[in-house]
Coordinates of C-alpha atoms in Angstrom, one line a residue:
Chain H
Q1 CA -55.8 8.4 -95.2
L2 CA -53.9 11.7 -95.3
H3 CA -50.2 11.5 -95.7
L4 CA -47.7 14.4 -95.5
Q5 CA -44.1 14.0 -96.8
E6 CA -41.4 16.6 -96.4
S7 CA -38.5 16.8 -98.9
G8 CA -35.5 19.1 -99.5
P9 CA -31.8 19.4 -98.8
G10 CA -30.5 18.0 -95.5
L11 CA -27.6 20.4 -95.4
V12 CA -27.7 24.2 -95.9
K13 CA -24.8 26.6 -95.7
P14 CA -25.0 29.6 -93.3
S15 CA -26.5 32.8 -94.9
E16 CA -28.3 30.7 -97.6
T17 CA -31.9 29.8 -98.0
L18 CA -33.5 26.7 -96.6
S19 CA -36.2 25.4 -98.9
L20 CA -38.6 22.5 -98.1
I21 CA -41.7 21.1 -99.8
C22 CA -44.5 19.1 -98.2
A23 CA -46.4 16.8 -100.6
V24 CA -49.9 16.0 -99.5
S25 CA -51.6 12.8 -100.5
G26 CA -54.9 11.1 -99.5
G27 CA -56.7 14.4 -99.4
S28 CA -57.0 17.8 -101.1
I29 CA -55.0 20.8 -100.0
S30 CA -57.8 23.0 -101.4
T31 CA -60.1 22.8 -98.4
T32 CA -61.6 25.5 -96.2
S33 CA -61.7 23.1 -93.3
H34 CA -57.9 23.0 -92.8
Y35 CA -54.8 25.0 -92.9
W36 CA -51.2 23.8 -93.5
G37 CA -48.2 24.6 -91.5
W38 CA -44.6 24.1 -90.5
I39 CA -43.2 23.3 -87.1
R40 CA -39.6 22.7 -86.2
Q41 CA -37.8 20.9 -83.3
S42 CA -34.4 21.5 -82.1
P43 CA -32.5 20.5 -78.9
G44 CA -32.1 24.2 -77.9
K45 CA -35.6 25.5 -78.6
G46 CA -37.9 22.4 -78.4
L47 CA -40.9 22.6 -80.6
E48 CA -41.4 25.9 -82.4
W49 CA -44.4 26.9 -84.6
I50 CA -43.1 28.5 -87.8
G51 CA -46.3 29.5 -89.6
S52 CA -49.4 28.4 -91.4
I53 CA -51.2 28.9 -94.7
Y54 CA -54.7 28.5 -96.0
S55 CA -55.4 27.2 -99.5
D56 CA -56.3 30.7 -100.5
G57 CA -52.8 31.8 -99.7
V58 CA -53.5 33.7 -96.4
T59 CA -50.5 33.2 -94.2
Y60 CA -49.6 33.5 -90.5
Y61 CA -46.0 33.6 -89.3
N62 CA -44.2 33.4 -86.0
P63 CA -42.7 36.9 -85.4
S64 CA -39.6 35.3 -83.8
L65 CA -38.4 34.4 -87.3
E66 CA -38.1 38.1 -88.0
G67 CA -39.6 38.1 -91.5
R68 CA -37.2 35.5 -92.8
V69 CA -40.0 33.0 -93.5
T70 CA -42.2 32.5 -96.5
I71 CA -44.8 29.7 -96.8
S72 CA -46.6 29.2 -100.1
V73 CA -49.1 26.7 -101.5
D74 CA -49.4 25.1 -104.9
T75 CA -52.9 23.7 -105.3
S76 CA -52.1 22.2 -108.7
K77 CA -49.5 20.0 -107.2
N78 CA -51.3 19.5 -103.9
Q79 CA -48.2 20.7 -102.0
F80 CA -47.0 23.6 -99.9
S81 CA -43.5 24.9 -99.2
L82 CA -41.3 26.7 -96.7
K83 CA -38.4 29.1 -97.3
V84 CA -36.2 30.4 -94.5
N85 CA -33.8 33.1 -95.6
S86 CA -30.4 33.9 -94.1
V87 CA -30.1 30.7 -92.1
T88 CA -27.7 30.3 -89.2
A89 CA -26.8 27.4 -86.9
P90 CA -29.9 27.9 -84.6
D91 CA -32.0 27.1 -87.6
T92 CA -30.7 23.5 -87.5
G93 CA -33.4 21.0 -86.5
V94 CA -36.1 18.6 -87.6
Y95 CA -38.8 20.3 -89.7
Y96 CA -42.3 18.9 -89.8
C97 CA -45.2 19.8 -92.1
T98 CA -48.6 19.6 -90.5
R99 CA -52.3 19.9 -91.1
D100 CA -54.5 21.7 -88.7
T101 CA -58.3 21.3 -88.7
V102 CA -60.3 24.5 -88.3
K103 CA -63.8 23.4 -89.1
P104 CA -66.1 22.3 -87.5
T105 CA -63.8 22.6 -84.4
P106 CA -60.2 23.8 -84.3
T107 CA -58.1 20.8 -83.4
A108 CA -54.4 22.0 -83.6
S109 CA -52.0 19.8 -85.6
D110 CA -53.9 16.5 -86.2
S111 CA -51.6 15.2 -89.0
W112 CA -47.8 15.4 -89.2
G113 CA -45.2 14.4 -91.8
Q114 CA -42.4 12.2 -90.6
G115 CA -40.0 15.2 -90.4
I116 CA -36.8 16.1 -92.2
L117 CA -33.5 16.9 -90.5
V118 CA -31.9 20.1 -91.8
N119 CA -28.4 20.9 -90.7
V120 CA -27.1 24.4 -91.2
S121 CA -23.3 24.1 -91.5
S122 CA -20.5 25.2 -93.8
Chain S
E1 CA -46.4 35.5 -76.6
I2 CA -47.9 32.9 -74.2
V3 CA -45.2 30.9 -72.4
L4 CA -46.3 27.4 -71.4
T5 CA -44.5 25.7 -68.4
Q6 CA -44.9 21.9 -68.0
S7 CA -44.4 20.0 -64.8
P8 CA -42.8 17.8 -63.8
G9 CA -39.9 17.6 -66.2
T10 CA -39.7 13.9 -65.7
L11 CA -42.3 11.6 -64.2
S12 CA -41.3 8.1 -63.1
L13 CA -44.2 5.6 -62.8
S14 CA -45.0 2.0 -63.2
P15 CA -47.5 0.4 -65.7
G16 CA -51.0 0.4 -64.3
E17 CA -50.4 3.6 -62.3
R18 CA -52.1 7.0 -63.0
A19 CA -50.1 9.8 -64.5
T20 CA -51.0 13.5 -64.1
L21 CA -49.1 16.1 -66.2
S22 CA -49.5 19.8 -65.8
C23 CA -49.3 22.7 -68.2
R24 CA -49.5 26.3 -67.0
A25 CA -49.8 29.3 -69.3
S26 CA -48.4 32.8 -68.6
Q27 CA -51.8 34.2 -69.5
D28 CA -55.3 33.0 -70.3
V29 CA -55.6 30.8 -73.4
D30 CA -58.4 31.9 -75.7
Y31 CA -61.3 29.4 -75.9
A32 CA -59.1 26.9 -74.0
Y33 CA -57.4 26.0 -77.2
V34 CA -54.8 23.7 -75.6
A35 CA -53.6 20.5 -77.3
W36 CA -51.5 17.7 -75.9
Y37 CA -49.1 15.6 -78.0
Q38 CA -47.2 12.4 -77.4
Q39 CA -43.8 11.9 -79.0
K40 CA -41.7 8.7 -79.1
P41 CA -38.1 8.6 -80.2
G42 CA -37.6 9.1 -83.9
Q43 CA -41.3 9.9 -84.5
A44 CA -43.3 13.0 -85.1
P45 CA -45.6 14.1 -82.3
R46 CA -49.1 12.6 -82.2
L47 CA -52.1 14.6 -81.3
L48 CA -53.9 13.2 -78.2
I49 CA -56.2 16.0 -76.9
Y50 CA -57.5 19.2 -78.4
G51 CA -59.6 22.0 -77.0
A52 CA -58.3 21.1 -73.6
S53 CA -60.5 18.0 -73.2
S54 CA -61.5 16.4 -76.5
R55 CA -59.7 13.2 -77.5
A56 CA -58.4 13.1 -81.1
A57 CA -59.5 10.3 -83.4
G58 CA -58.3 6.9 -82.3
I59 CA -57.0 7.9 -78.9
P60 CA -57.8 5.5 -76.1
D61 CA -60.1 6.7 -73.4
R62 CA -57.5 6.3 -70.7
F63 CA -56.2 9.6 -71.9
S64 CA -58.1 12.7 -70.7
G65 CA -57.6 16.4 -70.6
S66 CA -59.0 19.1 -68.4
G67 CA -58.5 22.7 -67.5
S68 CA -59.3 26.3 -68.4
G69 CA -57.8 29.8 -68.2
T70 CA -54.1 29.2 -67.4
D71 CA -54.1 25.7 -65.9
F72 CA -54.4 22.5 -67.9
T73 CA -53.9 18.8 -67.1
L74 CA -53.4 15.6 -69.0
T75 CA -54.2 12.5 -67.2
V76 CA -53.5 8.9 -68.2
S77 CA -55.7 6.7 -66.0
R78 CA -53.8 3.4 -66.2
L79 CA -50.4 3.5 -67.8
E80 CA -49.7 0.9 -70.6
P81 CA -46.1 0.1 -71.6
E82 CA -46.6 2.0 -74.9
D83 CA -47.5 5.2 -73.0
F84 CA -44.0 5.9 -71.8
A85 CA -42.9 8.8 -74.0
V86 CA -42.5 12.6 -74.0
Y87 CA -45.7 14.7 -73.8
Y88 CA -46.0 18.3 -74.9
C89 CA -48.8 20.8 -74.5
Q90 CA -49.5 23.5 -77.1
Q91 CA -51.7 26.6 -77.1
Y92 CA -53.3 27.5 -80.4
G93 CA -55.7 30.2 -79.2
N94 CA -53.3 33.1 -79.5
S95 CA -50.7 33.7 -82.2
P96 CA -47.9 32.8 -82.1
F97 CA -48.8 29.3 -81.2
T98 CA -46.4 28.0 -78.5
F99 CA -45.4 24.7 -76.9
G100 CA -44.3 23.7 -73.5
Q101 CA -40.9 22.2 -73.0
G102 CA -42.2 18.7 -72.4
T103 CA -42.6 16.1 -69.7
K104 CA -40.8 12.8 -70.0
L105 CA -42.9 9.9 -68.7
E106 CA -40.5 7.1 -67.9
I107 CA -40.8 3.6 -66.5
K108 CA -40.0 3.4 -62.8

């Protein structure tokens, strides 16, 4: 059974970079049937799609994050990562890594990590 | 960006009753790529419905979805105690993918 696990600092200072990793187990990240993504949840904005990546490295980002986001994949470690630059207080929230199925039928996010709380504060 | 508006904000019902949750999009969702998720406190959302009407793996058949264009509905035919939670719709047909603000289903 597929398992996703987020890891990273729970506290990030304003203006610094938020960095998270999602470790994938129980399945390969090198698949053409799925893509891998990040979604965050905050009291102020609810659920927000951050972006997604295919195993070949093609990425899609939410324009609302104004180019501050980078998602990358490391197939050798079966994991993918998220970086958000120049964070401010509104970037505080629970960050989830997800898997979306695209073949044979797009299903949206059918697997989620447990989530990691990231607080942006000095 | 497609804005999704869910109604009602809170729905108070008793076990055994039928729940009908609405999700309205600000413009047509391509291919009716609308998903519904259930979220309980302290847990990640769980996919219930994709493609507006297809149940995800392991989801009981009391959950059903319908709709097209801009109007979508999640129905729970007979509420079980474990169904009381927050429900979100999401459109994934048009980037950026967006979520509704949620409907809280509470025990009356």
